[in-house]
CSV table of C-alpha atoms in Angstrom, one decimal:
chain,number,residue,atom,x,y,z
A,1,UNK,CA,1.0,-25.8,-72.0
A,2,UNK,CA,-1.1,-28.3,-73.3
A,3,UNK,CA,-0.8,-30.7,-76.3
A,4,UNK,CA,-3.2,-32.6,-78.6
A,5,UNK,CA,-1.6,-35.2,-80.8
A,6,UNK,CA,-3.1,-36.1,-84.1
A,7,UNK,CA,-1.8,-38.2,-86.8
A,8,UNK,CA,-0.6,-36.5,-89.6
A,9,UNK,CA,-2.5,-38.5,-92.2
A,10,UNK,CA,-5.4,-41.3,-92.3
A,11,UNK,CA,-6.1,-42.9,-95.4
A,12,UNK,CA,-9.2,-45.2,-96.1
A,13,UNK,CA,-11.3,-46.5,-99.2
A,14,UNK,CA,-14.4,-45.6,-100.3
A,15,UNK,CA,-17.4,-46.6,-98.0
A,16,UNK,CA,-15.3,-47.8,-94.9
A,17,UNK,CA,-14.8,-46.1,-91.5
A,18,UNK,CA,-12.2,-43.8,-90.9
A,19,UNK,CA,-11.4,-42.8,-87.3
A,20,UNK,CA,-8.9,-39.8,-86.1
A,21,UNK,CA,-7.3,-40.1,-82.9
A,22,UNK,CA,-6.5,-36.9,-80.8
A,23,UNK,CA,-4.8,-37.3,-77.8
A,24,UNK,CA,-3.7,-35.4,-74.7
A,25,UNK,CA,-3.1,-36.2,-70.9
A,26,UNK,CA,-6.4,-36.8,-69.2
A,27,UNK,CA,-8.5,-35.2,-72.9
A,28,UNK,CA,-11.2,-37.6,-71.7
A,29,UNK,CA,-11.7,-34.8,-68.7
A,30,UNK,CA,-12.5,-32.1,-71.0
A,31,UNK,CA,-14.9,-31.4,-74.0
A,32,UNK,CA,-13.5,-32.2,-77.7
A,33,UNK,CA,-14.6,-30.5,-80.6
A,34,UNK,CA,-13.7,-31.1,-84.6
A,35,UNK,CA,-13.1,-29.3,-87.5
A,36,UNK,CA,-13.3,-30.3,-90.9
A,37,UNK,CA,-11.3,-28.1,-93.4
A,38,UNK,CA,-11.1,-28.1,-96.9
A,39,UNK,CA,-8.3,-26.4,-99.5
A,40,UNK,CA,-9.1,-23.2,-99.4
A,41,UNK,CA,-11.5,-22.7,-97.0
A,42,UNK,CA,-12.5,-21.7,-93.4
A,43,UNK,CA,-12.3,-24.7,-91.1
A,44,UNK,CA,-16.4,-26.4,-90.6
A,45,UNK,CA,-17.6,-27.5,-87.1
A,46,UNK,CA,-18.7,-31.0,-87.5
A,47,UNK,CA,-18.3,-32.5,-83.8
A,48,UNK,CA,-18.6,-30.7,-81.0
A,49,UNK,CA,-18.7,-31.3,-76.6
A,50,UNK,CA,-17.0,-34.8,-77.5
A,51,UNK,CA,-19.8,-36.5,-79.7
A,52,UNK,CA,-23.0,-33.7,-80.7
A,53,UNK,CA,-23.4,-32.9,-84.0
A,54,UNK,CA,-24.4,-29.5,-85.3
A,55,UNK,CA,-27.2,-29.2,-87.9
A,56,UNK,CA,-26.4,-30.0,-91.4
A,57,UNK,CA,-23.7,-32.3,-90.4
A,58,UNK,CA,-24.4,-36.0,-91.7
A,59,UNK,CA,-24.9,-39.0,-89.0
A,60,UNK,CA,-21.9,-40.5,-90.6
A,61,UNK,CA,-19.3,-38.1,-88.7
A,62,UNK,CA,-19.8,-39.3,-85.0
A,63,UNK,CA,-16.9,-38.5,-81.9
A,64,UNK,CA,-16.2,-40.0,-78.8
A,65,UNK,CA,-13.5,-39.3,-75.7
A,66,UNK,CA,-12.3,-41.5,-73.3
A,67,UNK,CA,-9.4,-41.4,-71.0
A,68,UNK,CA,-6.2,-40.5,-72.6
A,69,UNK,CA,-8.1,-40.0,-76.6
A,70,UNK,CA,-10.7,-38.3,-78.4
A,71,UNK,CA,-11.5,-40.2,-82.1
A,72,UNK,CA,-13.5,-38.9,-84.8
A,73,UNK,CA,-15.1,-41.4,-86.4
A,74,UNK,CA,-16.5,-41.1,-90.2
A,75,UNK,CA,-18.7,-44.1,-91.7
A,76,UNK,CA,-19.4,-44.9,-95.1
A,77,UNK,CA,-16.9,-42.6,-96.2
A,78,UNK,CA,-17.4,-40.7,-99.6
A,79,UNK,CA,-14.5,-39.0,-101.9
A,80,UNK,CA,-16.0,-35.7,-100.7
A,81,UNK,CA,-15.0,-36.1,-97.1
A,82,UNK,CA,-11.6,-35.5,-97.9
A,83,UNK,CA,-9.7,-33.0,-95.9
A,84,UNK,CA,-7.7,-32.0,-93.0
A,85,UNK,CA,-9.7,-32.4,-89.6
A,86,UNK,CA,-8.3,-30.6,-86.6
A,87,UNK,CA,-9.5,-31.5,-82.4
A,88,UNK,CA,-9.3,-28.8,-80.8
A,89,UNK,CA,-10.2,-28.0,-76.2
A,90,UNK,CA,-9.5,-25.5,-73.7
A,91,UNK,CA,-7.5,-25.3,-71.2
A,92,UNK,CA,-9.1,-24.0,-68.4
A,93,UNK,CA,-5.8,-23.5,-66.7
A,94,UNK,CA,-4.3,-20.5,-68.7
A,95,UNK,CA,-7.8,-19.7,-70.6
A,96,UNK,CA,-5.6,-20.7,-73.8
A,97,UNK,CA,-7.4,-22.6,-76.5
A,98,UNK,CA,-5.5,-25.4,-78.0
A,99,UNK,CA,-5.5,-27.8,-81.6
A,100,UNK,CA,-4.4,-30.1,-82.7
A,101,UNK,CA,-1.6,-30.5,-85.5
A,102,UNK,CA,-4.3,-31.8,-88.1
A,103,UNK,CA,-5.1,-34.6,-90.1
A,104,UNK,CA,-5.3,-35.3,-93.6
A,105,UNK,CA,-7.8,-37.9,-94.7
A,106,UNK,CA,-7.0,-39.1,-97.6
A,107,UNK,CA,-10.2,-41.1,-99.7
A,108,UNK,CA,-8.1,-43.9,-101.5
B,1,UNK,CA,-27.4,-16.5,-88.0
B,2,UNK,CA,-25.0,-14.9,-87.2
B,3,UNK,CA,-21.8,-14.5,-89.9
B,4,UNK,CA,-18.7,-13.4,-89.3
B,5,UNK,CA,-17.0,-10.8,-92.5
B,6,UNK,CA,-13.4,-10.2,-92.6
B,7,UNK,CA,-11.9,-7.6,-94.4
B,8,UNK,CA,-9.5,-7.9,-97.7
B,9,UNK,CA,-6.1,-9.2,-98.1
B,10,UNK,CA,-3.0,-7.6,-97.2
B,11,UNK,CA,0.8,-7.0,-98.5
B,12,UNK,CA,2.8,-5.7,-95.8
B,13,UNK,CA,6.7,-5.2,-95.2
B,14,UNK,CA,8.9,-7.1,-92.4
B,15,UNK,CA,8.8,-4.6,-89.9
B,16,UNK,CA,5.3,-2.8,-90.3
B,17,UNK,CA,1.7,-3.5,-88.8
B,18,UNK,CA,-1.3,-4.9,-90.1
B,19,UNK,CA,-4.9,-4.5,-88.9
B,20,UNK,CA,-7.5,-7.1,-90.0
B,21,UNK,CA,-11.2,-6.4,-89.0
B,22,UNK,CA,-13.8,-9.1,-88.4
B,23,UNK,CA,-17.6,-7.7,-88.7
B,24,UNK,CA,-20.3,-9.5,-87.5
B,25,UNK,CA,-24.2,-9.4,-88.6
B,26,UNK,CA,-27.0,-11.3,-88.1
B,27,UNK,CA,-26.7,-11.6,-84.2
B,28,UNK,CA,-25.0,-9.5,-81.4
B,29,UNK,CA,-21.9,-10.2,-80.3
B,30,UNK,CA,-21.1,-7.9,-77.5
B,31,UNK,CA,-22.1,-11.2,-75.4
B,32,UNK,CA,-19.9,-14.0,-77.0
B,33,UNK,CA,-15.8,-14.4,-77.2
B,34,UNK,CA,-14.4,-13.6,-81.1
B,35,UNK,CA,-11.1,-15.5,-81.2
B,36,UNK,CA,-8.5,-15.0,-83.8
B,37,UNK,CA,-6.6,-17.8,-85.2
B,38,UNK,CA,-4.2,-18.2,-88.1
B,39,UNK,CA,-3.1,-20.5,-90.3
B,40,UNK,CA,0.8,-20.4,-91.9
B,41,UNK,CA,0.7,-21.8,-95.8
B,42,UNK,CA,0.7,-25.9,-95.2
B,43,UNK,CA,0.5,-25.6,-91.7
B,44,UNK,CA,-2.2,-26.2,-89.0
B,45,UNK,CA,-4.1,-24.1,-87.3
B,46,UNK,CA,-3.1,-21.7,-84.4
B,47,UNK,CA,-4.5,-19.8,-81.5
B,48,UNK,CA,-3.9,-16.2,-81.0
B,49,UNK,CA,-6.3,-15.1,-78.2
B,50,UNK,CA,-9.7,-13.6,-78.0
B,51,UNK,CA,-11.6,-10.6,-77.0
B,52,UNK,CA,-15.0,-10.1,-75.3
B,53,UNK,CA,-16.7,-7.0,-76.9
B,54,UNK,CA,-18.7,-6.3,-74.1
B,55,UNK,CA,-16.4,-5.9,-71.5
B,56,UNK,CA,-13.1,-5.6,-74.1
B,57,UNK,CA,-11.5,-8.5,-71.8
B,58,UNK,CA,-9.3,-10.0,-73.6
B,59,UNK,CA,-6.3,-12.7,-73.6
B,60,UNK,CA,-3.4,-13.3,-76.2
B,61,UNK,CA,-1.7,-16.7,-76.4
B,62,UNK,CA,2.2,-16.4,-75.0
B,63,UNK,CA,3.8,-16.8,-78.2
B,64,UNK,CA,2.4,-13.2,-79.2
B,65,UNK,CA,1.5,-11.3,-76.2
B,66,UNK,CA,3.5,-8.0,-76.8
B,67,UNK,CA,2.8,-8.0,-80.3
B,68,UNK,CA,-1.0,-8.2,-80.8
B,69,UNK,CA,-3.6,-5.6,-80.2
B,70,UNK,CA,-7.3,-7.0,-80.1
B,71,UNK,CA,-10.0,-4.7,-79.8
B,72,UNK,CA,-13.6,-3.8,-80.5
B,73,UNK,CA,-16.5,-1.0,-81.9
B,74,UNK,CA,-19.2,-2.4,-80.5
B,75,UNK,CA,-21.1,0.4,-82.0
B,76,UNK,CA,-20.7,-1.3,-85.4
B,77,UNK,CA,-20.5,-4.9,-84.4
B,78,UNK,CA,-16.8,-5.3,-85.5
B,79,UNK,CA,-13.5,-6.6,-83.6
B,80,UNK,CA,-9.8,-5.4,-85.1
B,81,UNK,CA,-6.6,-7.4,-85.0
B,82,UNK,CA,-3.2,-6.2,-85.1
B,83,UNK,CA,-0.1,-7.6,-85.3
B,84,UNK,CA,3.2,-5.7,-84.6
B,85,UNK,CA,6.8,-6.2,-86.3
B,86,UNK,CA,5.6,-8.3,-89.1
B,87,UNK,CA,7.8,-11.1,-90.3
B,88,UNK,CA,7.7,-13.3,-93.2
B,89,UNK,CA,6.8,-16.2,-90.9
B,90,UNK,CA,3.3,-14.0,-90.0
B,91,UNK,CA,2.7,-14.9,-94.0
B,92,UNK,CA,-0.5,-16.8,-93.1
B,93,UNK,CA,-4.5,-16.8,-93.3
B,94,UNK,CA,-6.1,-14.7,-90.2
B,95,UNK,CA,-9.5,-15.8,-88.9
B,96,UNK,CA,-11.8,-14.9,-86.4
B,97,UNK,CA,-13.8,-17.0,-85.0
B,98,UNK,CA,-17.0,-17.1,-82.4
B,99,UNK,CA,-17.0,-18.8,-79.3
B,100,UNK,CA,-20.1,-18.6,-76.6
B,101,UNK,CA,-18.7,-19.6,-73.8
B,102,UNK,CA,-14.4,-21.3,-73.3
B,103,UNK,CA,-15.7,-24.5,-73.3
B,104,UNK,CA,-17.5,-24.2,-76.4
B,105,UNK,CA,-16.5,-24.2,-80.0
B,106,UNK,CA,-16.2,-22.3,-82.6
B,107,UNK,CA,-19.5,-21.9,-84.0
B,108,UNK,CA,-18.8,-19.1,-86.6
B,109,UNK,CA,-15.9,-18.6,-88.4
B,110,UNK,CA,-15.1,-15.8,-90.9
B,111,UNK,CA,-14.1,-16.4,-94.5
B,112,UNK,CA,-10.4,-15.7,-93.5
B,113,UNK,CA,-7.8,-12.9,-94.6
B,114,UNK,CA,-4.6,-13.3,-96.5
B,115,UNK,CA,-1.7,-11.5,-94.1
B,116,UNK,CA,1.4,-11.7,-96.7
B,117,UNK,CA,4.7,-10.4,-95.2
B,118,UNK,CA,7.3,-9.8,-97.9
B,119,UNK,CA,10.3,-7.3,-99.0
C-alpha cells in the first residue's frame, strides 16, 4: 500500500517560513491535499490539488509537489498557526485514501 | 453549505458494537463519497473507507474489512458506521468526512464522535 512520510515535528519563530515535506514514491504524479488540525478539533482543509487554496484560507499557507515531495509552505508565520498538519492522496490503485503520519508545527 | 453532524459520544465494552451516525444538511449528498476516518488519542489520522449514498457502493480500508458496516438513509440525509468486536485500541475520535469525487479532498468534515472502548 502506499506511504506518505512527514516529519514528525517542524519548529520555526515567529514571522518566518515554515515548510512540511510529505513524501511518497512518484507523489509528484498525484494530487496533494493538507490539513491543518488543532487540539481538539476536526482537521481544516487549507491546501488542496497540490497548491489551491480554499476560501477563507490566508495567502500565507501555499503548497507545491514535485517528483518524489509535496511541501506545505507557511509564511510569516503567527503563534496561531500552531498545530498538526496532515498530506493526505489517493491511491487510485486500491481506491484507498491515504495520510500522512502528521506534523506538529511548533511556533517557537 | 453543506455541514456534516455526528452524533454523541460513546462508552462501549471490548467485545460489543458501536454505531455512529453522520447527518448532513445544507446540500444533498446522495451524489458525493462520505468517508469515515479516525483518530486514536495522540495519534494521526486514519482511513477507514467510504460509502456512496446514492448507489450504497462502498469500500473499507484492509485493516477493517470484516469488521465495519457503512451504510446509508438517504431518506434523511444520514450515513451510519459500525464497528464490530470493539477493542480498547478502537478508543479514538470517529469522523466522517465529504469527498466529491477520489481525487478530491475532504471538503466537509463533521465535528467528530468520542468511540471509548473500556471494561
Amino acid at each position: 500500500s502506499y506511504v506518505l512520510t512527514q516529519p514528525p515535528s517542524v519548529s520555526v519563530a515567529p514571522g518566518q517560513t515554515a515548510s512540511i515535506t510529505c513524501g511518497g514514491i512518484g507523489v509528484g504524479g498525484k494530487s496533494v491535499h493538507w490539513y491543518q488540525q488543532k487540539p481538539g478539533q476536526a482537521p481544516v482543509l487549507v491546501i488542496y490539488s497540490d497548491r489551491d487554496r480554499p476560501s477563507g484560507i490566508p495567502d500565507r499557507f501555499s503548497g507545491s509537489n514535485s517528483r518524489d515531495t509535496a511541501t506545505l509552505s507557511i509564511s510569516r508565520v503567527e503563534a496561531g498557526d500552531e498545530a498538526d498538519f496532515y498530506c493526505q492522496v489517493w491511491d487510485y490503485t486500491n481506491d484507498h485514501q491515504v495520510f500522512g503520519g502528521g506534523t506538529r508545527l511548533t511556533v517557537l | 453549505q453543506m455541514q456534516l453532524l455526528q452524533s454523541g459520544a460513546e462508552v462501549k465494552k471490548p467485545g460489543a458494537s458501536v454505531t455512529v451516525s453522520c447527518r448532513a444538511s445544507g446540500h444533498s449528498f446522495t451524489d458525493d463519497y462520505i468517508h469515515w476516518v479516525r483518530q486514536a488519542p495522540g495519534q494521526g489520522l486514519e482511513w477507514m473507507g467510504w460509502i456512496m449514498p446514492k448507489s450504497g457502493s462502498k469500500l473499507s480500508a484492509q485493516s477493517f474489512q470484516g469488521r465495519v458496516t457503512m451504510s446509508r438513509d438517504t431518506s434523511i440525509n444520514t450515513a451510519y458506521m459500525e464497528l464490530h468486536e470493539l477493542n480498547p485500541d478502537d478508543t479514538a475520535f470517529y469522523y466522517c468526512a465529504r469527498v466529491s469525487r477520489s481525487d478530491r479532498p475532504f471538503d466537509t468534515w463533521g465535528q467528530g464522535t468520542l468511540v471509548t472502548v473500556s471494561s
